C-alpha positions as a printed NumPy array, in Angstrom:
array([[-31.822,   2.634,  11.81 ],
       [-34.319,   2.505,   9.036],
       [-33.783,  -1.07 ,   7.578],
       [-36.464,  -0.56 ,   4.874],
       [-34.382,   2.3  ,   3.486],
       [-31.305,   0.233,   3.354],
       [-33.147,  -2.802,   1.795],
       [-34.206,  -0.374,  -0.933],
       [-30.322,   0.332,  -1.676],
       [-29.72 ,  -3.548,  -2.045],
       [-28.293,  -4.229,  -5.641],
       [-29.118,  -7.591,  -6.915],
       [-28.097,  -7.143, -10.747],
       [-25.117,  -9.508, -10.929],
       [-23.951,  -7.609, -14.328],
       [-23.882,  -4.327, -12.365],
       [-21.846,  -5.874,  -9.592],
       [-19.428,  -7.399, -11.958],
       [-18.898,  -4.084, -13.945],
       [-18.386,  -2.184, -10.783],
       [-15.747,  -4.951,  -9.453],
       [-13.92 ,  -4.865, -12.843],
       [-13.314,  -1.094, -12.723],
       [-12.946,  -0.391,  -8.93 ],
       [ -9.307,   0.03 ,  -7.913],
       [ -8.984,  -0.687,  -4.264],
       [-10.409,  -2.963,  -2.018],
       [-10.267,  -3.868,   1.693],
       [ -9.424,  -7.468,   2.807],
       [-10.907,  -8.097,   6.204],
       [ -9.492, -11.108,   8.263],
       [ -9.595, -12.478,  11.662],
       [ -6.478, -12.445,  13.595],
       [ -7.25 , -14.576,  16.843],
       [ -9.844, -12.407,  18.217],
       [ -8.902,  -9.235,  16.442],
       [-10.01 ,  -7.916,  13.211],
       [ -7.13 ,  -6.939,  10.665],
       [ -8.031,  -5.189,   7.403],
       [ -5.637,  -4.242,   4.646],
       [ -6.093,  -2.152,   1.445],
       [ -5.336,  -4.012,  -1.758],
       [ -5.143,  -3.79 ,  -5.46 ],
       [ -7.259,  -6.862,  -7.129],
       [ -8.801,  -8.288, -10.025],
       [-12.262,  -9.655, -10.616],
       [-12.192, -12.331, -13.029],
       [-14.017, -15.749, -13.744],
       [-16.332, -15.024, -10.801],
       [-13.608, -14.883,  -8.534],
       [-11.608, -12.109,  -6.722],
       [ -7.679, -12.223,  -7.028],
       [ -4.97 , -10.392,  -5.286],
       [ -1.191, -10.777,  -4.796],
       [  1.514,  -9.992,  -2.485],
       [  4.897, -11.035,  -1.151],
       [  5.093, -14.484,   0.757],
       [  5.712, -13.772,   4.465],
       [  4.075, -10.878,   6.32 ],
       [  1.304, -10.735,   8.868],
       [ -1.532, -11.011,   6.216],
       [ -0.488, -14.396,   4.984],
       [  0.125, -15.553,   8.47 ],
       [ -3.457, -14.573,   9.433],
       [ -4.849, -16.331,   6.24 ],
       [ -3.055, -19.341,   6.911],
       [ -4.501, -19.786,  10.241],
       [ -7.833, -18.843,   9.211],
       [ -8.662, -18.325,   5.379],
       [-12.261, -16.904,   6.036],
       [-12.291, -13.267,   4.756],
       [-14.409, -10.468,   3.77 ],
       [-13.208,  -8.37 ,   0.651],
       [-15.13 ,  -4.876,   0.443],
       [-14.978,  -2.691,  -2.313],
       [-16.574,   0.844,  -2.092],
       [-16.645,   3.92 ,  -4.457],
       [-17.925,   7.108,  -3.078],
       [-19.465,   9.546,  -5.71 ],
       [-20.099,  12.711,  -3.898],
       [-22.506,  14.427,  -1.477],
       [-26.358,  14.419,  -1.796],
       [-27.747,  17.661,  -0.302],
       [-31.279,  18.138,   1.144],
       [-32.685,  21.225,   2.707],
       [-33.05 ,  19.075,   5.705],
       [-29.575,  18.578,   7.313],
       [-30.241,  15.15 ,   8.733],
       [-31.217,  13.939,   5.279],
       [-27.856,  14.94 ,   3.541],
       [-26.57 ,  11.759,   2.077],
       [-23.604,  10.194,   0.153],
       [-23.846,   8.557,  -3.313],
       [-21.864,   5.445,  -3.439],
       [-21.802,   1.728,  -4.39 ],
       [-20.196,  -1.067,  -2.228],
       [-19.776,  -4.59 ,  -2.468],
       [-18.929,  -7.281,   0.122],
       [-17.554, -10.576,  -0.954],
       [-17.33 , -13.374,   1.724],
       [-15.33 , -16.517,   1.127],
       [-12.173, -18.378,   1.841],
       [ -8.825, -16.877,   0.512],
       [ -6.886, -19.804,  -1.102],
       [ -3.352, -19.462,  -2.392],
       [ -2.771, -20.272,  -5.866],
       [ -0.298, -23.013,  -6.602],
       [ -0.8  , -23.496, -10.29 ],
       [  1.938, -21.347, -12.11 ],
       [ -0.381, -21.036, -15.188],
       [ -3.259, -19.588, -13.03 ],
       [ -0.952, -17.317, -11.03 ],
       [  0.822, -15.86 , -14.183],
       [ -2.683, -15.316, -15.923],
       [ -3.835, -13.353, -12.964],
       [ -0.78 , -11.352, -12.598],
       [ -1.172, -10.527, -16.304],
       [ -4.672,  -9.502, -15.596],
       [ -3.546,  -7.11 , -12.947],
       [ -1.28 ,  -5.567, -15.523],
       [ -3.958,  -5.115, -17.987],
       [ -6.127,  -3.482, -15.24 ],
       [ -3.388,  -1.048, -13.67 ],
       [ -1.239,  -0.378, -16.229],
       [ -2.943,  -1.06 , -19.791],
       [ -0.623,  -1.072, -22.69 ],
       [  2.469,  -0.204, -20.521],
       [  4.355,  -3.547, -21.404],
       [  4.938,  -4.686, -24.8  ],
       [  5.11 ,  -8.277, -24.101],
       [  3.187, -10.775, -21.758],
       [  4.431, -11.977, -18.44 ],
       [  6.331, -15.185, -18.764],
       [  5.849, -18.104, -16.208],
       [  9.579, -18.051, -15.693],
       [  9.422, -14.138, -14.502],
       [  6.509, -15.118, -12.001],
       [  8.228, -18.025, -10.79 ],
       [ 11.742, -16.382, -10.188],
       [ 10.422, -12.779,  -9.064],
       [ 11.443, -11.647,  -5.573],
       [  9.906,  -8.966,  -3.581],
       [ 12.267,  -6.06 ,  -2.507],
       [ 10.793,  -5.83 ,   0.901],
       [ 10.664,  -9.579,   1.793],
       [ 12.981, -11.228,  -0.703],
       [ 10.41 , -13.761,  -1.177],
       [  8.395, -14.994,  -4.093],
       [  5.295, -13.38 ,  -5.223],
       [  2.002, -15.171,  -4.145],
       [ -1.331, -15.056,  -5.723],
       [ -4.693, -15.525,  -3.721],
       [ -8.244, -16.279,  -4.93 ],
       [-11.33 , -15.722,  -3.179],
       [-14.147, -18.057,  -4.562],
       [-17.143, -16.063,  -3.054],
       [-19.672, -18.102,  -1.232],
       [-21.602, -14.841,  -0.374],
       [-21.849, -11.439,  -2.2  ],
       [-23.966,  -8.377,  -1.014],
       [-24.098,  -4.934,  -2.708],
       [-25.538,  -1.728,  -2.004],
       [-26.025,   1.561,  -3.968],
       [-27.114,   5.024,  -3.127],
       [-27.191,   6.56 ,  -6.792],
       [-26.15 ,  10.127,  -7.749],
       [-28.954,  12.586,  -7.905],
       [-27.451,  14.957, -10.486],
       [-29.791,  18.015,  -9.335],
       [-28.905,  17.446,  -5.635],
       [-25.17 ,  16.777,  -5.695],
       [-22.945,  19.011,  -3.709],
       [-20.638,  21.111,  -6.128]])
């Protein structure tokens, strides 16, 4: 593998990374389940230099994070195929970000409510005519597990990003 080429794709502009994480809709949470990897796709919010996601209490994901909170959260957007007369040089336009850190359960109801409200702003902007109440968040029960909603925060200790930008004249139509 040509490491120089991939070094060129490194994104160091933190504003570009933040803008990407603010817009992207799906990320993949990678965990270590004993000796095995376990990865799940999730909706998420990037706010205050941290990544947030939520889900019902219980379930395999939460058990794994309780045993080992070290996680890797990956977000990738694919923008199309870049063509080239040489088949081996055909490529993909994309941007990806990897966030490494510890997943931490948020116990503060104010912070949890704020982050769930941010989720609503991101995924259903303008749909609800009033903000979430702390009481609603506190009392909500999952239809699947009949447990409360839990909000997690990843405070990154390391972030990497790569990009292969769109080359308008070479994009496969």
